[in-house]
Every structure is written in C-alpha cells, then in structure tokens.
Tab-separated table of C-alpha atoms in Angstrom:
chain	number	residue	atom	x	y	z
A	30	MET	CA	95.892	82.762	80.831
A	31	ASN	CA	96.593	82.039	77.027
A	32	LEU	CA	94.425	79.649	77.509
A	33	LEU	CA	91.766	81.526	77.119
A	34	ASP	CA	91.916	83.402	73.722
A	35	ASN	CA	90.621	81.023	71.882
A	36	LEU	CA	86.668	81.468	72.636
A	37	LEU	CA	85.227	78.620	70.994
A	38	LEU	CA	87.181	77.018	73.857
A	39	ASN	CA	86.392	79.807	76.921
A	40	THR	CA	82.203	79.040	78.207
A	41	ASP	CA	80.916	75.969	79.719
A	42	SER	CA	80.942	72.538	78.073
A	43	TYR	CA	77.138	71.888	78.197
A	44	LYS	CA	77.276	75.479	76.183
A	45	SER	CA	78.503	72.983	73.562
A	46	SER	CA	75.966	71.089	72.938
A	47	HIS	CA	73.060	73.450	73.076
A	48	PHE	CA	72.660	74.815	69.108
A	49	LEU	CA	71.092	71.311	68.831
A	50	GLN	CA	67.950	71.976	72.055
A	51	TYR	CA	66.477	75.101	70.963
A	52	PRO	CA	63.163	74.866	68.515
A	53	PRO	CA	64.006	74.561	64.882
A	54	ASP	CA	62.485	77.260	63.586
A	55	ALA	CA	63.944	79.405	66.187
A	56	SER	CA	66.136	82.829	64.118
A	57	GLY	CA	67.241	84.645	67.052
A	58	MET	CA	67.672	85.190	70.417
A	59	PHE	CA	67.596	88.314	73.313
A	60	SER	CA	68.705	88.631	77.079
A	61	TYR	CA	69.301	90.267	79.588
A	62	PHE	CA	71.658	90.722	82.827
A	63	GLU	CA	70.621	91.476	86.350
A	64	SER	CA	71.261	91.212	89.780
A	65	ARG	CA	68.666	89.579	91.722
A	66	GLY	CA	69.049	90.882	94.474
A	67	GLY	CA	71.612	90.261	98.033
A	68	ALA	CA	74.292	92.291	100.054
A	69	PHE	CA	73.528	95.720	98.406
A	70	ALA	CA	70.275	97.595	97.469
A	71	ALA	CA	72.101	99.006	94.364
A	72	THR	CA	74.785	97.941	92.066
A	73	VAL	CA	77.590	99.966	90.332
A	74	PHE	CA	77.673	98.971	87.047
A	75	PHE	CA	81.633	98.184	86.134
A	76	GLY	CA	84.199	96.045	84.005
A	77	LEU	CA	82.059	94.763	80.445
A	78	GLN	CA	84.424	97.335	79.210
A	79	ILE	CA	86.919	94.735	79.807
A	80	ILE	CA	85.554	92.321	78.811
A	81	LEU	CA	84.870	93.319	75.777
A	82	LYS	CA	88.002	94.749	74.831
A	83	GLU	CA	90.057	91.486	76.212
A	84	TYR	CA	87.656	88.963	74.128
A	85	LEU	CA	85.093	89.939	71.290
A	86	SER	CA	87.186	91.831	70.175
A	87	LYS	CA	89.946	89.515	68.274
A	88	PRO	CA	88.186	87.746	65.873
A	89	ILE	CA	88.495	83.642	65.620
A	90	THR	CA	90.403	82.109	63.210
A	91	ALA	CA	90.046	79.532	61.329
A	92	ALA	CA	93.228	77.321	63.708
A	93	GLN	CA	91.138	77.763	66.744
A	94	ILE	CA	87.609	75.977	64.895
A	95	ASP	CA	90.347	73.367	64.116
A	96	ALA	CA	91.205	73.360	67.405
A	97	ALA	CA	87.574	73.076	69.117
A	98	ALA	CA	86.690	70.941	67.042
A	99	GLU	CA	89.470	68.117	68.684
A	100	PHE	CA	88.933	69.107	72.102
A	101	TRP	CA	84.884	68.587	71.024
A	102	ARG	CA	85.796	65.442	69.953
A	103	ALA	CA	87.403	63.551	73.032
A	104	HIS	CA	85.749	66.250	75.808
A	105	GLY	CA	82.233	63.893	74.033
A	106	GLU	CA	80.907	66.737	73.046
A	107	PRO	CA	78.431	68.266	69.883
A	108	PHE	CA	80.182	70.779	67.994
A	109	ASP	CA	78.568	73.091	65.068
A	110	GLU	CA	81.713	73.511	63.318
A	111	ALA	CA	79.833	74.460	60.882
A	112	GLY	CA	78.462	77.259	62.538
A	113	TRP	CA	81.850	78.668	63.864
A	114	ARG	CA	82.963	78.259	60.167
A	115	TYR	CA	80.003	80.811	59.094
A	116	ILE	CA	80.975	83.102	60.778
A	117	LEU	CA	84.448	83.347	60.079
A	118	ALA	CA	83.883	83.808	56.709
A	119	GLU	CA	80.296	85.920	56.758
A	120	HIS	CA	81.438	88.521	59.801
A	121	GLY	CA	85.147	87.976	59.253
A	122	GLY	CA	85.467	86.041	62.378
A	123	HIS	CA	84.003	88.074	65.006
A	124	PRO	CA	80.476	87.070	66.511
A	125	PRO	CA	77.116	88.597	64.902
A	126	VAL	CA	75.368	90.237	68.345
A	127	THR	CA	73.565	93.592	70.182
A	128	ILE	CA	74.972	94.315	73.521
A	129	ARG	CA	73.430	97.551	75.073
A	130	ALA	CA	74.034	98.695	78.719
A	131	VAL	CA	73.489	101.760	81.582
A	132	PRO	CA	76.733	103.508	81.206
A	133	GLU	CA	79.403	102.677	83.712
A	134	GLY	CA	79.417	103.264	86.858
A	135	THR	CA	75.926	103.876	86.920
A	136	ARG	CA	74.731	102.585	90.360
A	137	VAL	CA	71.125	100.827	89.597
A	138	PRO	CA	68.581	98.941	91.619
A	139	GLY	CA	68.762	95.262	91.683
A	140	HIS	CA	66.091	93.485	90.055
A	141	ASN	CA	66.961	95.725	87.247
A	142	ALA	CA	68.889	94.642	83.314
A	143	LEU	CA	72.223	96.128	83.004
A	144	PHE	CA	73.050	95.032	80.014
A	145	THR	CA	71.300	93.341	76.655
A	146	VAL	CA	72.848	91.261	74.076
A	147	GLU	CA	70.614	90.159	70.702
A	148	CYS	CA	71.257	88.437	67.809
A	149	THR	CA	69.566	88.041	65.096
A	150	ASP	CA	71.393	85.917	62.786
A	151	PRO	CA	69.443	82.839	62.317
A	152	ARG	CA	72.357	80.919	61.276
A	153	VAL	CA	74.581	81.306	64.909
A	154	TYR	CA	71.374	82.578	66.978
A	155	TRP	CA	72.239	80.179	70.083
A	156	ILE	CA	75.908	82.594	70.256
A	157	ILE	CA	74.495	84.616	73.580
A	158	SER	CA	74.197	80.772	75.227
A	159	HIS	CA	77.488	80.282	74.335
A	160	LEU	CA	78.752	83.704	75.549
A	161	GLU	CA	77.486	83.182	78.675
A	162	THR	CA	80.163	82.080	80.997
A	163	LEU	CA	82.198	84.257	79.729
A	164	LEU	CA	79.729	87.743	79.837
A	165	VAL	CA	78.473	86.444	83.498
A	166	ARG	CA	82.604	86.643	85.110
A	167	VAL	CA	80.967	91.342	85.029
A	168	TRP	CA	79.429	89.648	88.229
A	169	TYR	CA	83.648	90.279	90.458
A	170	PRO	CA	83.511	93.604	88.714
A	171	ILE	CA	80.196	94.805	88.991
A	172	THR	CA	80.517	92.746	92.832
A	173	VAL	CA	84.234	94.570	93.949
A	174	ALA	CA	83.091	98.692	92.868
A	175	THR	CA	79.439	97.716	94.108
A	176	GLN	CA	81.208	96.828	98.094
A	177	SER	CA	83.831	99.478	98.020
A	178	TRP	CA	80.934	102.211	97.321
A	179	GLU	CA	79.235	100.740	99.887
A	180	ILE	CA	81.959	101.363	102.087
A	181	LYS	CA	82.948	104.670	100.931
A	182	ARG	CA	79.460	105.573	101.597
A	183	VAL	CA	79.700	104.670	105.815
A	184	ILE	CA	83.616	107.048	105.175
A	185	ARG	CA	82.032	109.896	104.021
A	186	GLU	CA	78.526	109.858	106.819
A	187	ALA	CA	81.642	109.759	109.280
A	188	LEU	CA	83.383	112.438	107.884
A	189	LEU	CA	80.741	114.364	106.982
A	190	ALA	CA	79.920	113.614	110.109
A	191	THR	CA	83.784	114.558	112.377
A	192	SER	CA	86.053	116.172	109.208
A	193	ASP	CA	86.156	119.825	108.062
A	194	ASP	CA	87.275	118.281	104.549
A	195	PRO	CA	85.345	115.255	103.924
A	196	GLU	CA	84.789	115.716	99.696
A	197	GLY	CA	89.226	115.884	99.910
A	198	GLN	CA	89.358	113.362	102.750
A	199	LEU	CA	87.615	110.009	100.832
A	200	PRO	CA	89.170	109.413	98.422
A	201	PHE	CA	92.476	107.175	100.101
A	202	LYS	CA	90.512	106.459	102.988
A	203	LEU	CA	90.245	102.854	101.916
A	204	HIS	CA	93.438	101.545	100.684
A	205	ASP	CA	94.127	97.865	98.698
A	206	PHE	CA	95.300	95.661	99.730
A	207	GLY	CA	94.326	93.269	97.981
A	208	ALA	CA	97.365	91.118	95.227
A	209	ARG	CA	98.483	88.924	97.043
A	210	GLY	CA	94.912	87.430	98.315
A	211	VAL	CA	92.971	87.397	95.729
A	212	SER	CA	93.264	83.710	93.536
A	213	SER	CA	95.103	84.721	90.270
A	214	GLY	CA	96.852	87.857	88.262
A	215	GLU	CA	93.903	88.539	86.321
A	216	SER	CA	91.166	88.883	89.517
A	217	ALA	CA	93.944	90.938	90.732
A	218	ALA	CA	94.568	93.411	87.821
A	219	ILE	CA	89.629	93.278	86.736
A	220	GLY	CA	88.997	93.898	91.010
A	221	GLY	CA	91.734	96.300	92.110
A	222	CYS	CA	90.091	98.001	88.786
A	223	ALA	CA	87.075	97.811	90.603
A	224	HIS	CA	87.634	99.111	93.922
A	225	LEU	CA	89.715	102.189	91.472
A	226	VAL	CA	85.661	103.622	90.250
A	227	ASN	CA	85.946	104.872	93.869
A	228	PHE	CA	89.360	105.353	95.866
A	229	ARG	CA	92.685	106.402	94.916
A	230	GLY	CA	94.136	104.613	97.034
A	231	THR	CA	96.449	100.728	96.532
A	232	ASP	CA	99.185	98.493	96.647
A	233	THR	CA	97.853	96.608	93.728
A	234	VAL	CA	99.522	97.709	90.626
A	235	SER	CA	97.665	95.170	88.262
A	236	GLY	CA	94.742	97.424	89.114
A	237	ILE	CA	96.252	100.453	88.099
A	238	LEU	CA	97.241	99.059	84.561
A	239	ALA	CA	94.307	98.130	84.413
A	240	ALA	CA	92.532	101.093	84.153
A	241	ARG	CA	95.388	102.791	82.552
A	242	GLU	CA	94.761	99.616	78.999
A	243	TYR	CA	90.742	100.120	79.171
A	244	TYR	CA	89.620	102.337	80.384
A	245	GLY	CA	93.012	104.971	79.018
A	246	GLU	CA	93.643	106.040	82.724
A	247	PRO	CA	97.799	107.024	82.682
A	248	MET	CA	97.443	106.834	86.467
A	249	ALA	CA	94.249	105.937	88.369
A	250	GLY	CA	96.103	104.943	92.380
A	251	PHE	CA	98.861	106.008	94.488
A	252	SER	CA	100.330	104.580	98.021
A	253	ILE	CA	103.558	105.734	99.079
A	254	PRO	CA	106.673	104.298	101.193
A	255	ALA	CA	105.769	101.931	103.409
A	256	ALA	CA	107.074	99.051	105.829
A	257	GLU	CA	106.915	95.123	106.235
A	258	HIS	CA	107.567	93.288	109.187
A	259	SER	CA	110.742	91.943	107.696
A	260	THR	CA	111.925	96.087	107.328
A	261	ILE	CA	111.050	95.748	110.355
A	262	THR	CA	112.254	92.381	112.423
A	263	ALA	CA	114.986	92.137	110.587
A	264	TRP	CA	117.273	95.112	112.691
A	265	GLY	CA	116.354	92.679	115.487
A	266	ARG	CA	113.657	93.604	118.564
A	267	GLU	CA	116.442	94.662	120.374
A	268	GLY	CA	117.017	97.692	116.472
A	269	GLU	CA	112.783	98.589	116.441
A	270	ALA	CA	113.617	101.223	117.011
A	271	GLU	CA	117.275	101.739	114.628
A	272	ALA	CA	114.530	100.453	111.821
A	273	TYR	CA	112.105	103.317	112.600
A	274	ARG	CA	114.709	105.311	112.541
A	275	ASN	CA	115.648	103.930	109.100
A	276	MET	CA	112.208	104.747	107.874
A	277	LEU	CA	111.976	108.697	109.204
A	278	ARG	CA	115.673	109.139	107.108
A	279	HIS	CA	114.672	108.023	103.390
A	280	PHE	CA	110.218	109.114	103.707
A	281	ALA	CA	110.533	110.855	106.385
A	282	LYS	CA	110.084	114.206	103.923
A	283	PRO	CA	108.319	117.462	104.465
A	284	GLY	CA	104.571	116.917	103.402
A	285	ALA	CA	105.726	113.974	102.669
A	286	LEU	CA	103.362	110.586	104.299
A	287	LEU	CA	105.025	107.129	105.345
A	288	SER	CA	104.126	104.287	106.639
A	289	VAL	CA	105.474	102.078	109.629
A	290	VAL	CA	103.957	98.772	110.696
A	291	SER	CA	103.982	98.665	114.694
A	292	ASP	CA	103.559	96.215	116.060
A	293	SER	CA	106.002	93.020	114.872
A	294	TYR	CA	106.344	93.398	119.484
A	295	ASP	CA	104.187	95.661	121.402
A	296	VAL	CA	102.813	98.071	118.921
A	297	PHE	CA	101.844	100.364	121.771
A	298	ASN	CA	104.687	100.096	123.784
A	299	ALA	CA	106.247	101.484	119.955
A	300	VAL	CA	103.475	103.937	120.188
A	301	ALA	CA	104.453	105.830	123.798
A	302	ASN	CA	108.089	104.655	123.930
A	303	LEU	CA	109.611	104.784	120.659
A	304	TRP	CA	107.381	107.106	118.248
A	305	GLY	CA	106.408	108.831	120.891
A	306	GLY	CA	108.964	108.908	123.056
A	307	SER	CA	113.006	108.204	121.623
A	308	LEU	CA	111.973	109.366	117.910
A	309	ARG	CA	108.959	111.748	118.421
A	310	ASP	CA	111.402	115.031	118.500
A	311	GLU	CA	112.960	113.566	114.574
A	312	VAL	CA	109.146	112.883	113.932
A	313	ILE	CA	107.845	116.421	114.485
A	314	GLN	CA	111.120	117.800	112.824
A	315	SER	CA	110.876	116.746	109.837
A	316	GLY	CA	107.406	117.665	108.244
A	317	ALA	CA	105.944	114.765	107.373
A	318	THR	CA	103.443	112.861	109.097
A	319	LEU	CA	103.912	109.783	109.770
A	320	VAL	CA	100.951	106.502	109.631
A	321	ILE	CA	101.197	104.236	111.834
A	322	ARG	CA	99.910	100.583	110.827
A	323	PRO	CA	98.767	98.188	114.065
A	324	ASP	CA	98.242	94.732	112.239
A	325	SER	CA	96.904	92.709	114.991
A	326	GLY	CA	94.648	92.425	118.067
A	327	ASP	CA	91.015	93.238	118.184
A	328	PRO	CA	90.892	96.241	115.658
A	329	VAL	CA	88.260	98.349	117.560
A	330	THR	CA	90.013	98.047	119.831
A	331	VAL	CA	94.171	98.353	119.081
A	332	VAL	CA	92.916	101.664	116.700
A	333	GLY	CA	90.456	103.269	119.796
A	334	LYS	CA	93.604	102.933	122.111
A	335	VAL	CA	96.515	104.108	119.467
A	336	ALA	CA	95.396	107.091	118.697
A	337	GLU	CA	94.748	107.620	122.598
A	338	ILE	CA	98.522	106.964	122.788
A	339	LEU	CA	98.774	108.910	119.600
A	340	ASP	CA	96.733	111.970	121.198
A	341	GLY	CA	98.352	111.769	124.500
A	342	ARG	CA	101.906	112.163	122.999
A	343	PHE	CA	102.316	114.417	120.196
A	344	GLY	CA	98.516	116.918	120.481
A	345	SER	CA	95.644	117.037	118.650
A	346	SER	CA	94.359	120.237	117.542
A	347	VAL	CA	89.996	119.944	117.414
A	348	ASN	CA	88.686	120.828	113.932
A	349	GLY	CA	85.326	123.129	113.139
A	350	LYS	CA	83.153	120.399	114.048
A	351	GLY	CA	84.735	119.402	117.636
A	352	TYR	CA	86.898	116.726	117.312
A	353	LYS	CA	90.485	115.962	117.601
A	354	VAL	CA	92.435	115.305	114.717
A	355	LEU	CA	96.200	114.441	115.303
A	356	ARG	CA	98.733	116.795	115.200
A	357	HIS	CA	102.757	115.052	112.486
A	358	VAL	CA	100.783	111.341	112.424
A	359	ARG	CA	97.947	109.177	111.630
A	360	ILE	CA	96.611	105.617	112.071
A	361	ILE	CA	95.843	102.570	108.987
A	362	GLN	CA	94.547	99.721	109.909
A	363	GLY	CA	95.167	97.213	107.836
A	364	ASP	CA	93.805	93.796	109.788
A	365	GLY	CA	90.873	92.304	110.214
A	366	VAL	CA	89.175	95.160	107.919
A	367	ASN	CA	85.861	94.522	106.162
A	368	ALA	CA	82.452	96.710	105.854
A	369	HIS	CA	81.319	96.164	109.357
A	370	SER	CA	84.865	96.464	111.325
A	371	ILE	CA	85.446	99.651	109.516
A	372	ALA	CA	81.508	101.166	110.223
A	373	ALA	CA	82.875	99.772	113.636
A	374	ILE	CA	86.146	101.693	113.918
A	375	LEU	CA	84.377	105.051	112.949
A	376	GLU	CA	82.057	104.594	115.837
A	377	ARG	CA	84.734	104.252	118.595
A	378	LEU	CA	86.658	107.233	117.246
A	379	GLN	CA	84.057	109.512	116.625
A	380	ALA	CA	82.892	108.846	120.819
A	381	LEU	CA	86.455	108.831	121.907
A	382	GLY	CA	86.058	112.044	120.561
A	383	PHE	CA	88.270	111.916	117.680
A	384	ALA	CA	87.355	112.711	114.241
A	385	ALA	CA	88.291	110.602	110.968
A	386	ASP	CA	90.645	112.761	109.177
A	387	ASN	CA	92.837	110.323	111.806
A	388	ILE	CA	92.166	106.895	110.743
A	389	ALA	CA	92.522	104.904	106.821
A	390	PHE	CA	92.004	101.791	105.606
A	391	GLY	CA	93.953	99.074	104.113
A	392	MET	CA	91.292	96.143	102.534
A	393	GLY	CA	92.521	92.558	101.404
A	394	GLY	CA	91.110	89.489	100.787
A	395	ALA	CA	87.391	91.418	102.239
A	396	LEU	CA	88.295	93.520	99.464
A	397	LEU	CA	89.148	91.853	96.561
A	398	GLN	CA	88.362	87.480	97.283
A	399	ARG	CA	85.443	86.883	100.099
A	400	LEU	CA	82.786	87.224	97.638
A	401	ASP	CA	81.048	85.721	94.842
A	402	ARG	CA	78.816	85.888	92.364
A	403	ASP	CA	75.871	85.054	94.446
A	404	THR	CA	76.549	87.634	96.585
A	405	LEU	CA	74.653	89.712	94.422
A	406	LYS	CA	73.117	87.098	92.517
A	407	PHE	CA	73.630	88.003	89.029
A	408	ALA	CA	72.557	86.410	86.429
A	409	LEU	CA	71.892	85.871	82.613
A	410	LYS	CA	68.245	84.821	81.399
A	411	CYS	CA	67.224	84.744	78.150
A	412	SER	CA	63.944	86.115	77.328
A	413	ALA	CA	62.782	86.020	73.922
A	414	ILE	CA	63.354	83.980	71.438
A	415	ARG	CA	62.391	85.139	67.314
A	416	ARG	CA	60.865	81.850	65.926
A	417	GLY	CA	60.430	82.637	62.510
A	418	ALA	CA	59.718	86.449	61.805
A	419	ALA	CA	57.643	86.958	64.941
A	420	TRP	CA	60.039	87.589	68.386
A	421	PHE	CA	57.924	85.795	71.463
A	422	PRO	CA	58.884	86.700	75.072
A	423	VAL	CA	59.519	84.008	77.458
A	424	SER	CA	60.970	83.275	80.960
A	425	LYS	CA	61.937	80.926	83.823
A	426	ASP	CA	59.432	80.766	87.071
A	427	PRO	CA	60.714	77.859	88.829
A	428	VAL	CA	57.782	76.830	91.677
A	429	THR	CA	60.657	76.174	94.350
A	430	ASP	CA	61.741	79.511	94.223
A	431	PRO	CA	60.442	82.842	92.971
A	432	GLY	CA	63.665	84.431	92.955
A	433	LYS	CA	64.863	82.812	90.329
A	434	ARG	CA	61.664	84.134	88.097
A	435	SER	CA	63.394	85.662	85.258
A	436	LYS	CA	62.079	88.703	83.025
A	437	ALA	CA	60.448	88.558	79.524
A	438	GLY	CA	60.597	89.829	76.810
A	439	ARG	CA	63.221	92.526	74.501
A	440	LEU	CA	64.043	94.870	77.846
A	441	SER	CA	65.622	97.762	78.495
A	442	LEU	CA	65.848	99.643	81.223
A	443	PHE	CA	64.267	103.417	81.852
A	444	ARG	CA	65.005	106.402	83.933
A	445	SER	CA	62.274	108.253	85.095
A	446	ASP	CA	63.004	112.673	84.303
A	447	SER	CA	60.383	113.330	87.047
A	448	SER	CA	62.055	110.929	90.296
A	449	GLY	CA	65.121	109.482	88.444
A	450	GLU	CA	63.754	106.323	89.180
A	451	TYR	CA	65.402	103.355	87.084
A	452	ALA	CA	62.695	100.291	85.814
A	453	THR	CA	63.102	97.660	83.056
A	454	PHE	CA	60.545	97.295	80.900
A	455	PRO	CA	59.983	95.235	77.600
A	456	LEU	CA	60.553	97.815	75.144
A	457	ALA	CA	57.242	98.100	72.464
A	458	ASP	CA	58.685	99.032	68.338
A	459	GLY	CA	61.875	100.158	70.068
A	460	GLN	CA	59.730	103.210	72.144
A	461	PRO	CA	60.073	104.305	75.462
A	462	PRO	CA	56.884	103.376	77.780
A	463	GLY	CA	56.432	106.470	78.312
A	464	PRO	CA	56.558	110.448	78.091
A	465	GLU	CA	58.298	110.529	80.815
A	466	TRP	CA	60.851	107.706	80.434
A	467	ARG	CA	64.030	108.116	78.589
A	468	ASP	CA	66.137	104.303	77.003
A	469	ALA	CA	69.245	104.581	80.120
A	470	MET	CA	71.007	102.141	77.358
A	471	GLU	CA	73.526	102.328	75.450
A	472	THR	CA	74.907	100.122	72.137
A	473	VAL	CA	78.450	99.840	73.497
A	474	TRP	CA	78.887	96.622	71.062
A	475	GLU	CA	77.579	95.160	67.581
A	476	ARG	CA	79.391	92.580	65.820
A	477	GLY	CA	83.389	92.905	66.327
A	478	ARG	CA	82.893	96.495	67.313
A	479	LEU	CA	83.373	99.564	70.787
A	480	LEU	CA	80.545	101.429	69.721
A	481	ARG	CA	81.286	103.239	73.005
A	482	GLU	CA	84.178	103.639	75.468
A	483	TRP	CA	83.714	104.793	78.785
A	484	ASN	CA	86.692	106.503	80.224
A	485	PHE	CA	87.368	106.073	83.566
A	486	ALA	CA	86.744	110.186	84.505
A	487	GLU	CA	83.691	109.302	83.078
A	488	VAL	CA	82.697	106.061	85.015
A	489	ARG	CA	84.369	107.241	88.485
A	490	ALA	CA	82.108	111.206	88.114
A	491	ARG	CA	78.960	108.464	87.760
A	492	ALA	CA	79.462	106.514	91.020
A	493	GLY	CA	80.619	109.640	92.753
A	494	ARG	CA	77.096	110.504	92.745
A	495	PHE	CA	75.389	110.199	96.222
A	496	ALA	CA	72.006	111.890	96.153
C-alpha cells in the first residue's frame, strides 16, 4: 500500500512522543524480539528479509518529513522533526540501526531472542522504538511458517508409518488455498510465501511472487488444473457427468494430475456411479491421476467413505508397509481443514488400511488468517539503554503477569556445539558465554544496507530439518 511508504508514519501514534520520554542522558538503545510461548514450543524464523527489503531499504525524503510534520501536528502528537532531518542529512535518509538475526528458516525454541536491534547514535537512539511497529509485524510470516511446519511434521509422521516414499510425497501434501481468506493482498503474499518454506503446493500466486521478489526463487510453488463448483453446476444437475468428462477431455493426459470438486450434488453418488461408473474407463485409459475433492460434510467421515468407494471402484495395491494405495485416483480435502482435522483424517485413513499417499489437504483461512500475534506471544522489548557512555540492562517484570517478564542486557542467541540447544545470553564484551557456545546470530542489516541475504533454498533447507 502506498499509504505505508512513508516510514515516518508507518508506526503507532504514541511512538511519536517517545523521544521526549527517555532519560535526558540516554544515548543508545538495544531491543530484542522473541516468542514468549504460545501454541507451539518452537518457531520457524522467517520473513524479516521481506520487511527489510520492502520498508527499510528506501531512504526517507525531505518531502516525507514535511508530510509527517503536517500529519503529527494535526493528529495531536509531538514530532522530532529535527531528528528526522538529521537522519536525512547525516545518514542518507536511512535509520542508523544494526539488526542481528538468526538465519531465516531456523527453528528456535520459544523464549529466545530471534533478532536484535541496536542504535548507538545519541541524537536518534529512539528510532528503535519508532521502528517497533513495523518490525514486530514479522510475527505473521513466522507464525504461518511455524504452523505450516507443525502440520508438516504431523503429515510426515503419517507418511513414515504408511508410505513407501514419505519424503517424496511430503512437499505437496498441504496446498495453500488461503489467498481469498486473508485480510489483504500483502497478507496473501507474505503468508503464502511463508507457507512455501515448508511445502511446494499453492494456489496463492502472490506468495510465489513474494518468494521471487524477496528471496530470488524463480518458481517456489506449483499447482494443477482444478474445477470449482461453478464449472460443474454450469452444466446443470443433469449434465454433471458431462462436466466431469469435459475435465477429462481437457486435462487428463498421461502422467498429469487434475482435481475435480465432486460434491455439488451428491459426492457419494458422483464417486460411486459417475467417476467409478460411467467415467471409470475414461479415467483409467487417460493415464492421468484424478484427484477427487469432497468439499462439505464432516471431513473425517466423508474422506474415509470416499476412500472406501474409490477402492471398490478403482482398486488399490498394497505397499511395502502393508497399506493400500489407490490406483488412478487420489483425494484432496479442502473444507474444514486445520491442524486437528488433518491429524484426525490421517488417523481414520490409517485405521481403514489406507496409506497417507492417498490424501492431500488444501488449507485456506486456517493457514493464513486464523492466527494473530498472541498465537506465539511475540514482543519486541528494550533490554538495554546507554546513558552517557555506559550501557545499563533494563527489563519489565509485571507482578500481574510473570509471563511478560522480559530479558535484560545486550543479548544474542547462542547454540551449544555439544548439545545443539539454543539459549539467549547477554553479550560479554561481544564474546560467547563459554567455549561450547557459538553465536547463532549474524548481522543482517546496518544503516540501510542488507549485509546478509538468504535465498529460498537456504531457508527451506534449514526449515526441513526434523532431527
């Protein structure tokens, strides 16, 4: 949105008054970002590079300062116009901050620093507070990537138990249907990109474009021809079979996949008597794989029954782990899909003797929208202030909520060479806390320059580790 292009206004209102609220001898500030717990024990760090490239790489201008000064006067907030003009004159329009972060794609246990922000320019040290609003929005891609990773773990476990090719099957088992279910196009792009850290299947075009724009990935996701209800119901109830045949005529080529929503009227009749009856030979002779999409009813019950009907009509083979793999057909469930229903559907299929190979999932609003900053309790907190020439640790410790206690000091995230565990410690003259600990953060941004750029393959490789 063009409304967000002015960095001076891409913040909360009360931030504009903060430059007057710090001690008069304050000359530097240090803050850190962490998950304070929540739905998952660890987070997949992702998306900071998007924010840095999109919003911090562009220098502020004199015209933006003029516009901000006019806005804040009318809005009723004080404004350090001289400080911003100093940033323009002395720093080329780039906020003088240093950002250190864990490599994107890294999975880090909660209650640990994921990135830190520092400003040591005594004239504008308060800039970190101003940038908090923008930087904290990284909660969204992290939360999407983390939830997607957790679902990937569940699907992977089912594949390991029932499939002969779990790693080959896994990348396309959770398809992003979320573009229409999010609050904005930017959310679709960022959230869709975050999901692609873990999977390769998506219908969210803007997520693919974001991976290309911000991480240099030429084609991060893939899709297949698929029907919607209008392309079936347009033929009328009496033309349902012909609508399906039309899909076969256009898309059922040897080795191809096509997906057809089949519950416009009676999904069980469609599977048993149309796909598995009058159209059965055409499906088999096409050499394609037909993916049936039920789209209503209780997902666990419907998927189980559809699988049994398809087995009766098309047959199956038994794999090396003793589970049935359907011939010529598969199922994709895209209605009522969330982390809990996915686990339940996989359990039902396994109980019925079917491999997880037979099912894929499409997830929309529950993947990209049904979450918020408190899903993983994210916060950016000041942990050190420089007064004069000396740094002092600071923290909050509210008696009413110990869970909001913050960390103190100039911090970094460290990883043990012996155990592999992560821990957050104060920096002792820039040195690790002990010989077994290695600094897990890198300086990624400094005064308008991206110093460490991650490509999508690197991010995926880190997030793909399950050990």
